[in-house]
């Protein structure tokens, strides 16, 4: 996708509108996500990161030849763009120090136009690069892997174990999909139980925990958990496999629930070709900011039982969780989940075009549809 064809501008306008619509949906207390407790609250900061990342990419298009997106699959930028952004972050400060500030560059542009009566393309590229480096230097972009963070701590009254609610993010390299993970994990470590569990079986009131905490709350396992989460964040792994792998990596950590929020595919008129049928209909919508369709999937797997630890003279086995897969639902079985939801977010103009085409029912089959109209989202259309 060349920056000078106009396709890049149309794509970024569509994505900006889609992420804004997603934010409106997530902020609505009537949103179905609020039935999942913390899910909406957890995902919004990742939407912030995506918005900052797309803003940076849009500036980057101003000084590079090409910008590739996964046109036929996810509709998101290909993984190489995420890696490039991450590499540029390492040198951003040094490169910024060697460049004039934006105001100086703008003054030079004005002077160039007055003297030469032509547009200073090189100076415009320098401004775009400067803005790009400033954006990525804020440390709030969507990285290939976003480290776990603990946002809740409590005690399970049935087991007297502390449990944590932890979340982390990943941008899948093979499918070019941004994802958010959220897990509820019990901790059977003796030391942490003594510290966190009070005599009444509740959270020790004498321990002050300044949430959120970077990483897993248990400091002895935090670094290893970061590594385990990173190696188990690929889209190709089912949620059940990820939960089992996390469980197997730690004797004293017991994942009781794992949710995965997979954003995409994204459909943008005139840019993506992941569905000819959808693209043809969206191309009839006049404004780029209304000619898109964003889908996402919420997957969940939970433990149905925990096999107790076995201790013997010759061998021993730690406690392990057994995860529920909904085998009565073929799609749930294929995904490796206890439950899943598929959602679609679409602007009112695009929904009208899809509805008028007679294709809406088949396109949205199996999806809960949310229609963006101004600063409102009407759900379950």
mmCIF file of C-alpha atoms in Angstrom:
data_model
loop_
_atom_site.group_PDB
_atom_site.id
_atom_site.type_symbol
_atom_site.label_atom_id
_atom_site.label_comp_id
_atom_site.label_asym_id
_atom_site.label_seq_id
_atom_site.Cartn_x
_atom_site.Cartn_y
_atom_site.Cartn_z
ATOM 1 C CA UNK A 1 0.000 0.000 0.000
ATOM 2 C CA UNK A 2 1.779 3.182 -1.192
ATOM 3 C CA UNK A 3 1.498 6.322 0.881
ATOM 4 C CA UNK A 4 0.836 8.486 -2.199
ATOM 5 C CA UNK A 5 -2.157 6.542 -3.580
ATOM 6 C CA UNK A 6 -4.673 7.710 -1.006
ATOM 7 C CA UNK A 7 -5.324 4.100 0.060
ATOM 8 C CA UNK A 8 -3.223 4.597 3.180
ATOM 9 C CA UNK A 9 -5.219 7.664 4.197
ATOM 10 C CA UNK A 10 -8.526 5.843 3.662
ATOM 11 C CA UNK A 11 -7.292 2.870 5.684
ATOM 12 C CA UNK A 12 -6.151 4.975 8.633
ATOM 13 C CA UNK A 13 -9.385 6.994 8.661
ATOM 14 C CA UNK A 14 -11.390 3.760 8.730
ATOM 15 C CA UNK A 15 -9.278 2.220 11.485
ATOM 16 C CA UNK A 16 -9.359 5.409 13.562
ATOM 17 C CA UNK A 17 -13.170 5.421 13.366
ATOM 18 C CA UNK A 18 -13.333 1.691 14.188
ATOM 19 C CA UNK A 19 -11.162 2.004 17.298
ATOM 20 C CA UNK A 20 -13.156 5.044 18.415
ATOM 21 C CA UNK A 21 -16.369 3.028 17.978
ATOM 22 C CA UNK A 22 -14.867 0.120 19.914
ATOM 23 C CA UNK A 23 -13.967 2.491 22.745
ATOM 24 C CA UNK A 24 -17.571 3.804 22.849
ATOM 25 C CA UNK A 25 -18.825 0.221 22.994
ATOM 26 C CA UNK A 26 -16.405 -0.789 25.763
ATOM 27 C CA UNK A 27 -17.242 2.276 27.852
ATOM 28 C CA UNK A 28 -20.973 1.532 27.778
ATOM 29 C CA UNK A 29 -22.040 -0.080 31.046
ATOM 30 C CA UNK A 30 -24.836 -1.841 29.135
ATOM 31 C CA UNK A 31 -22.206 -3.532 26.989
ATOM 32 C CA UNK A 32 -22.322 -7.348 27.166
ATOM 33 C CA UNK A 33 -18.677 -7.245 28.226
ATOM 34 C CA UNK A 34 -19.714 -5.859 31.591
ATOM 35 C CA UNK A 35 -21.382 -9.193 32.264
ATOM 36 C CA UNK A 36 -17.791 -10.473 32.392
ATOM 37 C CA UNK A 37 -16.775 -8.174 35.226
ATOM 38 C CA UNK A 38 -13.369 -6.675 34.507
ATOM 39 C CA UNK A 39 -13.167 -7.478 30.791
ATOM 40 C CA UNK A 40 -14.207 -4.061 29.464
ATOM 41 C CA UNK A 41 -11.952 -2.301 31.976
ATOM 42 C CA UNK A 42 -8.995 -4.504 30.977
ATOM 43 C CA UNK A 43 -9.352 -4.094 27.211
ATOM 44 C CA UNK A 44 -9.661 -0.279 27.054
ATOM 45 C CA UNK A 45 -5.928 0.394 27.798
ATOM 46 C CA UNK A 46 -5.029 -1.959 24.933
ATOM 47 C CA UNK A 47 -7.328 0.029 22.634
ATOM 48 C CA UNK A 48 -5.398 3.118 23.837
ATOM 49 C CA UNK A 49 -2.191 1.390 22.762
ATOM 50 C CA UNK A 50 -3.640 0.475 19.365
ATOM 51 C CA UNK A 51 -4.774 4.051 18.767
ATOM 52 C CA UNK A 52 -1.298 5.353 19.635
ATOM 53 C CA UNK A 53 0.284 2.706 17.408
ATOM 54 C CA UNK A 54 -1.898 3.550 14.397
ATOM 55 C CA UNK A 55 -1.225 7.251 14.948
ATOM 56 C CA UNK A 56 2.513 6.490 14.855
ATOM 57 C CA UNK A 57 2.142 4.306 11.757
ATOM 58 C CA UNK A 58 0.167 7.037 10.020
ATOM 59 C CA UNK A 59 3.063 9.431 10.598
ATOM 60 C CA UNK A 60 5.516 6.768 9.437
ATOM 61 C CA UNK A 61 3.668 6.471 6.113
ATOM 62 C CA UNK A 62 4.659 10.135 5.596
ATOM 63 C CA UNK A 63 8.339 9.249 5.216
ATOM 64 C CA UNK A 64 8.508 5.648 3.957
ATOM 65 C CA UNK A 65 7.820 4.137 0.539
ATOM 66 C CA UNK A 66 5.467 1.317 1.494
ATOM 67 C CA UNK A 67 3.245 0.190 4.370
ATOM 68 C CA UNK A 68 1.951 -3.353 4.215
ATOM 69 C CA UNK A 69 -1.251 -4.651 5.743
ATOM 70 C CA UNK A 70 -2.635 -8.178 5.831
ATOM 71 C CA UNK A 71 -5.182 -7.370 3.135
ATOM 72 C CA UNK A 72 -6.416 -10.911 2.549
ATOM 73 C CA UNK A 73 -6.583 -12.068 6.181
ATOM 74 C CA UNK A 74 -6.742 -9.943 9.330
ATOM 75 C CA UNK A 75 -6.968 -6.486 7.750
ATOM 76 C CA UNK A 76 -4.379 -5.299 10.298
ATOM 77 C CA UNK A 77 -0.809 -4.222 9.497
ATOM 78 C CA UNK A 78 1.573 -7.142 8.989
ATOM 79 C CA UNK A 79 3.750 -8.176 11.923
ATOM 80 C CA UNK A 80 6.906 -6.653 10.397
ATOM 81 C CA UNK A 81 5.430 -3.191 11.087
ATOM 82 C CA UNK A 82 5.088 -4.077 14.783
ATOM 83 C CA UNK A 83 8.703 -5.302 14.912
ATOM 84 C CA UNK A 84 9.977 -2.208 13.093
ATOM 85 C CA UNK A 85 8.146 0.049 15.519
ATOM 86 C CA UNK A 86 9.627 -1.863 18.454
ATOM 87 C CA UNK A 87 13.147 -1.563 16.996
ATOM 88 C CA UNK A 88 12.667 2.154 16.331
ATOM 89 C CA UNK A 89 11.674 2.692 19.960
ATOM 90 C CA UNK A 90 15.192 1.658 21.006
ATOM 91 C CA UNK A 91 16.778 4.483 18.986
ATOM 92 C CA UNK A 92 13.964 7.072 19.142
ATOM 93 C CA UNK A 93 15.586 9.272 21.794
ATOM 94 C CA UNK A 94 18.919 9.376 19.966
ATOM 95 C CA UNK A 95 17.299 10.164 16.598
ATOM 96 C CA UNK A 96 15.105 12.882 18.107
ATOM 97 C CA UNK A 97 18.141 14.574 19.658
ATOM 98 C CA UNK A 98 19.717 14.856 16.210
ATOM 99 C CA UNK A 99 16.612 16.433 14.590
ATOM 100 C CA UNK A 100 15.202 19.983 14.705
ATOM 101 C CA UNK A 101 11.928 20.336 16.609
ATOM 102 C CA UNK A 102 8.593 20.478 14.782
ATOM 103 C CA UNK A 103 8.204 24.274 15.081
ATOM 104 C CA UNK A 104 11.650 24.821 13.527
ATOM 105 C CA UNK A 105 10.805 22.442 10.678
ATOM 106 C CA UNK A 106 7.475 24.214 10.066
ATOM 107 C CA UNK A 107 9.274 27.563 9.905
ATOM 108 C CA UNK A 108 11.727 26.101 7.404
ATOM 109 C CA UNK A 109 8.782 24.807 5.335
ATOM 110 C CA UNK A 110 7.133 28.228 5.240
ATOM 111 C CA UNK A 111 10.423 29.854 4.251
ATOM 112 C CA UNK A 112 11.024 27.244 1.523
ATOM 113 C CA UNK A 113 7.541 27.792 0.033
ATOM 114 C CA UNK A 114 8.043 31.590 -0.051
ATOM 115 C CA UNK A 115 11.498 31.345 -1.640
ATOM 116 C CA UNK A 116 10.995 28.465 -4.096
ATOM 117 C CA UNK A 117 7.224 28.618 -4.782
ATOM 118 C CA UNK A 118 6.974 24.830 -4.442
ATOM 119 C CA UNK A 119 6.131 22.296 -1.758
ATOM 120 C CA UNK A 120 9.057 21.128 0.442
ATOM 121 C CA UNK A 121 8.403 17.359 0.413
ATOM 122 C CA UNK A 122 11.665 16.546 2.213
ATOM 123 C CA UNK A 123 10.842 18.851 5.128
ATOM 124 C CA UNK A 124 7.336 17.377 5.334
ATOM 125 C CA UNK A 125 8.891 13.901 5.597
ATOM 126 C CA UNK A 126 11.163 15.119 8.400
ATOM 127 C CA UNK A 127 8.142 16.445 10.326
ATOM 128 C CA UNK A 128 6.363 13.111 9.866
ATOM 129 C CA UNK A 129 9.437 11.249 11.124
ATOM 130 C CA UNK A 130 9.774 13.602 14.091
ATOM 131 C CA UNK A 131 6.104 13.078 15.060
ATOM 132 C CA UNK A 132 6.482 9.310 14.611
ATOM 133 C CA UNK A 133 9.515 9.156 16.923
ATOM 134 C CA UNK A 134 7.786 11.332 19.540
ATOM 135 C CA UNK A 135 4.727 9.049 19.472
ATOM 136 C CA UNK A 136 6.622 5.794 19.918
ATOM 137 C CA UNK A 137 8.842 7.307 22.599
ATOM 138 C CA UNK A 138 5.840 7.586 24.937
ATOM 139 C CA UNK A 139 6.043 3.843 25.714
ATOM 140 C CA UNK A 140 2.317 3.325 25.160
ATOM 141 C CA UNK A 141 2.205 1.472 21.847
ATOM 142 C CA UNK A 142 1.054 -2.076 21.085
ATOM 143 C CA UNK A 143 4.269 -4.109 21.276
ATOM 144 C CA UNK A 144 4.746 -7.698 20.020
ATOM 145 C CA UNK A 145 4.296 -8.742 23.654
ATOM 146 C CA UNK A 146 2.942 -6.598 26.488
ATOM 147 C CA UNK A 147 4.049 -7.814 29.901
ATOM 148 C CA UNK A 148 1.512 -9.205 32.407
ATOM 149 C CA UNK A 149 -0.026 -6.998 35.061
ATOM 150 C CA UNK A 150 -1.928 -8.015 38.214
ATOM 151 C CA UNK A 151 -5.119 -6.021 38.687
ATOM 152 C CA UNK A 152 -6.959 -7.937 41.406
ATOM 153 C CA UNK A 153 -6.043 -10.080 44.418
ATOM 154 C CA UNK A 154 -8.451 -12.055 46.570
ATOM 155 C CA UNK A 155 -8.810 -15.309 48.477
ATOM 156 C CA UNK A 156 -10.763 -18.356 47.322
ATOM 157 C CA UNK A 157 -12.768 -19.359 50.424
ATOM 158 C CA UNK A 158 -13.035 -22.971 49.193
ATOM 159 C CA UNK A 159 -9.271 -23.520 48.938
ATOM 160 C CA UNK A 160 -7.920 -20.722 51.188
ATOM 161 C CA UNK A 161 -5.554 -19.863 48.360
ATOM 162 C CA UNK A 162 -4.846 -16.341 47.127
ATOM 163 C CA UNK A 163 -5.794 -15.775 43.512
ATOM 164 C CA UNK A 164 -4.797 -13.091 41.036
ATOM 165 C CA UNK A 165 -6.473 -11.608 37.995
ATOM 166 C CA UNK A 166 -3.690 -11.004 35.480
ATOM 167 C CA UNK A 167 -3.765 -9.652 31.940
ATOM 168 C CA UNK A 168 -1.245 -9.287 29.093
ATOM 169 C CA UNK A 169 -1.236 -8.541 25.372
ATOM 170 C CA UNK A 170 0.292 -9.966 22.210
ATOM 171 C CA UNK A 171 0.311 -9.170 18.503
ATOM 172 C CA UNK A 172 0.297 -12.498 16.691
ATOM 173 C CA UNK A 173 3.070 -12.726 14.111
ATOM 174 C CA UNK A 174 1.550 -15.262 11.729
ATOM 175 C CA UNK A 175 -2.042 -13.990 11.677
ATOM 176 C CA UNK A 176 -1.346 -10.253 12.276
ATOM 177 C CA UNK A 177 -3.979 -10.068 15.013
ATOM 178 C CA UNK A 178 -3.846 -8.025 18.250
ATOM 179 C CA UNK A 179 -4.951 -10.068 21.265
ATOM 180 C CA UNK A 180 -5.593 -9.500 24.960
ATOM 181 C CA UNK A 181 -5.328 -12.302 27.529
ATOM 182 C CA UNK A 182 -6.884 -12.310 30.977
ATOM 183 C CA UNK A 183 -6.401 -15.100 33.525
ATOM 184 C CA UNK A 184 -7.566 -15.942 37.032
ATOM 185 C CA UNK A 185 -4.765 -17.844 38.762
ATOM 186 C CA UNK A 186 -4.675 -19.426 42.221
ATOM 187 C CA UNK A 187 -1.348 -19.552 44.039
ATOM 188 C CA UNK A 188 -0.618 -22.431 46.438
ATOM 189 C CA UNK A 189 2.892 -21.212 47.397
ATOM 190 C CA UNK A 190 3.301 -21.468 51.191
ATOM 191 C CA UNK A 191 5.079 -18.154 51.606
ATOM 192 C CA UNK A 192 2.536 -16.127 49.671
ATOM 193 C CA UNK A 193 -0.363 -17.777 51.544
ATOM 194 C CA UNK A 194 1.178 -16.876 54.924
ATOM 195 C CA UNK A 195 1.566 -13.293 53.786
ATOM 196 C CA UNK A 196 -1.787 -12.731 52.066
ATOM 197 C CA UNK A 197 -4.295 -14.954 53.910
ATOM 198 C CA UNK A 198 -5.492 -13.583 57.240
ATOM 199 C CA UNK A 199 -6.625 -15.673 60.225
ATOM 200 C CA UNK A 200 -10.239 -15.262 59.146
ATOM 201 C CA UNK A 201 -9.472 -16.787 55.738
ATOM 202 C CA UNK A 202 -9.801 -13.427 53.998
ATOM 203 C CA UNK A 203 -7.235 -11.129 52.450
ATOM 204 C CA UNK A 204 -4.847 -9.895 55.151
ATOM 205 C CA UNK A 205 -5.859 -6.261 55.833
ATOM 206 C CA UNK A 206 -2.353 -5.460 57.110
ATOM 207 C CA UNK A 207 -0.855 -6.023 53.660
ATOM 208 C CA UNK A 208 -1.140 -3.021 51.386
ATOM 209 C CA UNK A 209 -1.148 -3.955 47.695
ATOM 210 C CA UNK A 210 -0.880 -0.931 45.360
ATOM 211 C CA UNK A 211 -2.762 -2.351 42.370
ATOM 212 C CA UNK A 212 -2.133 -2.634 39.502
ATOM 213 C CA UNK A 213 1.171 -4.450 40.006
ATOM 214 C CA UNK A 214 3.561 -4.962 37.103
ATOM 215 C CA UNK A 215 3.870 -8.728 36.570
ATOM 216 C CA UNK A 216 2.487 -11.549 38.668
ATOM 217 C CA UNK A 217 2.021 -10.539 42.311
ATOM 218 C CA UNK A 218 4.224 -13.405 43.530
ATOM 219 C CA UNK A 219 7.756 -11.941 43.065
ATOM 220 C CA UNK A 220 9.434 -15.365 43.129
ATOM 221 C CA UNK A 221 7.431 -16.487 40.089
ATOM 222 C CA UNK A 222 6.873 -13.174 38.293
ATOM 223 C CA UNK A 223 9.777 -13.365 35.826
ATOM 224 C CA UNK A 224 9.134 -17.004 34.975
ATOM 225 C CA UNK A 225 5.432 -16.228 34.495
ATOM 226 C CA UNK A 226 6.309 -13.412 32.069
ATOM 227 C CA UNK A 227 8.352 -15.881 30.016
ATOM 228 C CA UNK A 228 5.662 -18.560 30.125
ATOM 229 C CA UNK A 229 2.936 -16.096 29.080
ATOM 230 C CA UNK A 230 5.064 -14.835 26.186
ATOM 231 C CA UNK A 231 5.832 -18.284 24.773
ATOM 232 C CA UNK A 232 2.162 -19.294 25.133
ATOM 233 C CA UNK A 233 0.518 -16.275 23.497
ATOM 234 C CA UNK A 234 0.349 -17.422 19.869
ATOM 235 C CA UNK A 235 -3.047 -17.418 18.165
ATOM 236 C CA UNK A 236 -2.317 -20.924 16.860
ATOM 237 C CA UNK A 237 -2.528 -22.238 20.446
ATOM 238 C CA UNK A 238 -6.056 -22.838 21.697
ATOM 239 C CA UNK A 239 -7.058 -21.247 25.018
ATOM 240 C CA UNK A 240 -7.257 -24.757 26.551
ATOM 241 C CA UNK A 241 -3.697 -25.522 25.422
ATOM 242 C CA UNK A 242 -2.432 -22.199 26.778
ATOM 243 C CA UNK A 243 -4.096 -22.808 30.168
ATOM 244 C CA UNK A 244 -2.654 -26.352 30.291
ATOM 245 C CA UNK A 245 0.827 -25.098 29.389
ATOM 246 C CA UNK A 246 0.735 -22.393 32.054
ATOM 247 C CA UNK A 247 -0.482 -24.979 34.556
ATOM 248 C CA UNK A 248 2.316 -27.383 33.587
ATOM 249 C CA UNK A 249 5.025 -24.701 33.882
ATOM 250 C CA UNK A 250 4.354 -24.018 37.576
ATOM 251 C CA UNK A 251 3.818 -26.393 40.468
ATOM 252 C CA UNK A 252 2.101 -23.761 42.613
ATOM 253 C CA UNK A 253 0.169 -21.710 40.033
ATOM 254 C CA UNK A 254 -3.265 -22.985 39.052
ATOM 255 C CA UNK A 255 -4.996 -21.185 36.122
ATOM 256 C CA UNK A 256 -8.728 -21.432 36.857
ATOM 257 C CA UNK A 257 -9.947 -19.346 33.969
ATOM 258 C CA UNK A 258 -8.399 -17.931 30.816
ATOM 259 C CA UNK A 259 -10.033 -15.467 28.429
ATOM 260 C CA UNK A 260 -8.696 -14.367 25.059
ATOM 261 C CA UNK A 261 -9.973 -11.296 23.216
ATOM 262 C CA UNK A 262 -8.986 -11.556 19.532
ATOM 263 C CA UNK A 263 -9.497 -8.323 17.587
ATOM 264 C CA UNK A 264 -10.146 -8.806 13.859
ATOM 265 C CA UNK A 265 -10.583 -9.390 11.058
ATOM 266 C CA UNK A 266 -11.057 -5.785 9.974
ATOM 267 C CA UNK A 267 -12.708 -4.935 6.659
ATOM 268 C CA UNK A 268 -12.059 -1.580 4.957
ATOM 269 C CA UNK A 269 -13.545 -0.536 1.598
ATOM 270 C CA UNK A 270 -11.012 -0.316 -1.225
ATOM 271 C CA UNK A 271 -8.147 -1.570 0.959
ATOM 272 C CA UNK A 272 -8.786 -5.048 2.349
ATOM 273 C CA UNK A 273 -9.822 -7.967 0.163
ATOM 274 C CA UNK A 274 -10.444 -10.528 2.939
ATOM 275 C CA UNK A 275 -14.068 -10.759 1.728
ATOM 276 C CA UNK A 276 -15.068 -9.723 -1.806
ATOM 277 C CA UNK A 277 -18.715 -9.756 -0.790
ATOM 278 C CA UNK A 278 -18.220 -7.379 2.163
ATOM 279 C CA UNK A 279 -15.742 -5.154 0.265
ATOM 280 C CA UNK A 280 -18.137 -4.721 -2.670
ATOM 281 C CA UNK A 281 -20.924 -3.570 -0.346
ATOM 282 C CA UNK A 282 -18.680 -1.308 1.755
ATOM 283 C CA UNK A 283 -17.361 0.378 -1.410
ATOM 284 C CA UNK A 284 -20.853 1.863 -1.876
ATOM 285 C CA UNK A 285 -20.518 3.832 1.394
ATOM 286 C CA UNK A 286 -19.427 7.384 0.586
ATOM 287 C CA UNK A 287 -17.157 8.272 3.548
ATOM 288 C CA UNK A 288 -14.048 6.224 4.471
ATOM 289 C CA UNK A 289 -14.781 6.666 8.171
ATOM 290 C CA UNK A 290 -18.106 4.853 7.662
ATOM 291 C CA UNK A 291 -16.945 2.174 5.220
ATOM 292 C CA UNK A 292 -15.618 -0.507 7.544
ATOM 293 C CA UNK A 293 -16.539 -3.536 9.613
ATOM 294 C CA UNK A 294 -14.618 -4.674 12.715
ATOM 295 C CA UNK A 295 -15.088 -8.128 14.207
ATOM 296 C CA UNK A 296 -13.719 -9.776 17.331
ATOM 297 C CA UNK A 297 -13.970 -13.047 19.203
ATOM 298 C CA UNK A 298 -14.080 -13.538 22.969
ATOM 299 C CA UNK A 299 -12.902 -17.014 23.978
ATOM 300 C CA UNK A 300 -13.026 -18.540 27.457
ATOM 301 C CA UNK A 301 -11.823 -21.745 29.060
ATOM 302 C CA UNK A 302 -12.310 -22.657 32.720
ATOM 303 C CA UNK A 303 -11.198 -25.422 35.051
ATOM 304 C CA UNK A 304 -13.914 -27.946 35.872
ATOM 305 C CA UNK A 305 -11.844 -29.748 38.493
ATOM 306 C CA UNK A 306 -8.373 -29.956 39.969
ATOM 307 C CA UNK A 307 -6.627 -33.302 40.246
ATOM 308 C CA UNK A 308 -4.969 -33.344 43.698
ATOM 309 C CA UNK A 309 -1.226 -33.666 44.037
ATOM 310 C CA UNK A 310 0.219 -37.164 44.508
ATOM 311 C CA UNK A 311 3.130 -37.720 46.869
ATOM 312 C CA UNK A 312 4.999 -41.024 46.899
ATOM 313 C CA UNK A 313 8.346 -42.532 47.765
ATOM 314 C CA UNK A 314 9.420 -42.930 44.142
ATOM 315 C CA UNK A 315 7.509 -40.230 42.332
ATOM 316 C CA UNK A 316 5.148 -37.347 42.854
ATOM 317 C CA UNK A 317 2.794 -35.264 40.745
ATOM 318 C CA UNK A 318 1.714 -31.692 41.433
ATOM 319 C CA UNK A 319 -1.935 -30.684 41.411
ATOM 320 C CA UNK A 320 -3.214 -30.155 37.864
ATOM 321 C CA UNK A 321 -6.391 -28.584 36.500
ATOM 322 C CA UNK A 322 -8.771 -30.266 34.065
ATOM 323 C CA UNK A 323 -10.352 -27.797 31.640
ATOM 324 C CA UNK A 324 -13.875 -27.915 30.287
ATOM 325 C CA UNK A 325 -14.324 -28.031 26.516
ATOM 326 C CA UNK A 326 -17.898 -27.614 25.292
ATOM 327 C CA UNK A 327 -18.068 -30.730 23.127
ATOM 328 C CA UNK A 328 -21.777 -30.198 22.373
ATOM 329 C CA UNK A 329 -20.753 -27.196 20.264
ATOM 330 C CA UNK A 330 -18.550 -28.160 17.308
ATOM 331 C CA UNK A 331 -17.145 -24.635 16.964
ATOM 332 C CA UNK A 332 -16.257 -24.500 20.681
ATOM 333 C CA UNK A 333 -14.532 -27.878 20.316
ATOM 334 C CA UNK A 334 -12.599 -26.628 17.269
ATOM 335 C CA UNK A 335 -11.502 -23.494 19.132
ATOM 336 C CA UNK A 336 -10.589 -25.436 22.291
ATOM 337 C CA UNK A 337 -12.831 -23.400 24.591
ATOM 338 C CA UNK A 338 -15.558 -23.713 27.201
ATOM 339 C CA UNK A 339 -17.441 -20.843 25.549
ATOM 340 C CA UNK A 340 -16.987 -18.153 22.916
ATOM 341 C CA UNK A 341 -18.718 -15.081 21.517
ATOM 342 C CA UNK A 342 -18.359 -13.483 18.092
ATOM 343 C CA UNK A 343 -19.041 -9.767 17.725
ATOM 344 C CA UNK A 344 -19.236 -7.319 14.832
ATOM 345 C CA UNK A 345 -19.040 -3.522 15.055
ATOM 346 C CA UNK A 346 -20.263 -1.546 12.045
ATOM 347 C CA UNK A 347 -21.136 2.125 11.329
ATOM 348 C CA UNK A 348 -24.789 2.906 10.695
ATOM 349 C CA UNK A 349 -24.159 3.824 7.026
ATOM 350 C CA UNK A 350 -22.306 0.561 6.373
ATOM 351 C CA UNK A 351 -24.987 -1.452 8.161
ATOM 352 C CA UNK A 352 -27.658 0.165 6.008
ATOM 353 C CA UNK A 353 -25.681 -0.729 2.873
ATOM 354 C CA UNK A 354 -25.251 -4.326 4.043
ATOM 355 C CA UNK A 355 -28.930 -4.556 4.961
ATOM 356 C CA UNK A 356 -30.043 -3.061 1.609
ATOM 357 C CA UNK A 357 -27.908 -5.605 -0.233
ATOM 358 C CA UNK A 358 -29.884 -8.453 1.327
ATOM 359 C CA UNK A 359 -26.587 -9.932 2.583
ATOM 360 C CA UNK A 360 -26.705 -8.758 6.207
ATOM 361 C CA UNK A 361 -28.279 -11.926 7.600
ATOM 362 C CA UNK A 362 -25.689 -14.265 6.073
ATOM 363 C CA UNK A 363 -22.711 -11.959 6.749
ATOM 364 C CA UNK A 364 -23.649 -11.531 10.428
ATOM 365 C CA UNK A 365 -24.723 -15.138 11.037
ATOM 366 C CA UNK A 366 -23.382 -16.201 14.441
ATOM 367 C CA UNK A 367 -22.352 -12.636 15.383
ATOM 368 C CA UNK A 368 -23.763 -10.209 17.916
ATOM 369 C CA UNK A 369 -23.986 -6.981 15.912
ATOM 370 C CA UNK A 370 -23.235 -3.519 17.313
ATOM 371 C CA UNK A 371 -24.083 -0.491 15.162
ATOM 372 C CA UNK A 372 -22.183 2.772 15.687
ATOM 373 C CA UNK A 373 -24.319 5.881 15.306
ATOM 374 C CA UNK A 374 -22.548 9.086 16.322
ATOM 375 C CA UNK A 375 -21.318 8.623 19.889
ATOM 376 C CA UNK A 376 -23.719 5.762 20.577
ATOM 377 C CA UNK A 377 -23.548 2.032 19.955
ATOM 378 C CA UNK A 378 -26.779 0.084 19.497
ATOM 379 C CA UNK A 379 -26.177 -3.581 20.316
ATOM 380 C CA UNK A 380 -27.816 -6.842 19.278
ATOM 381 C CA UNK A 381 -29.363 -5.420 16.115
#
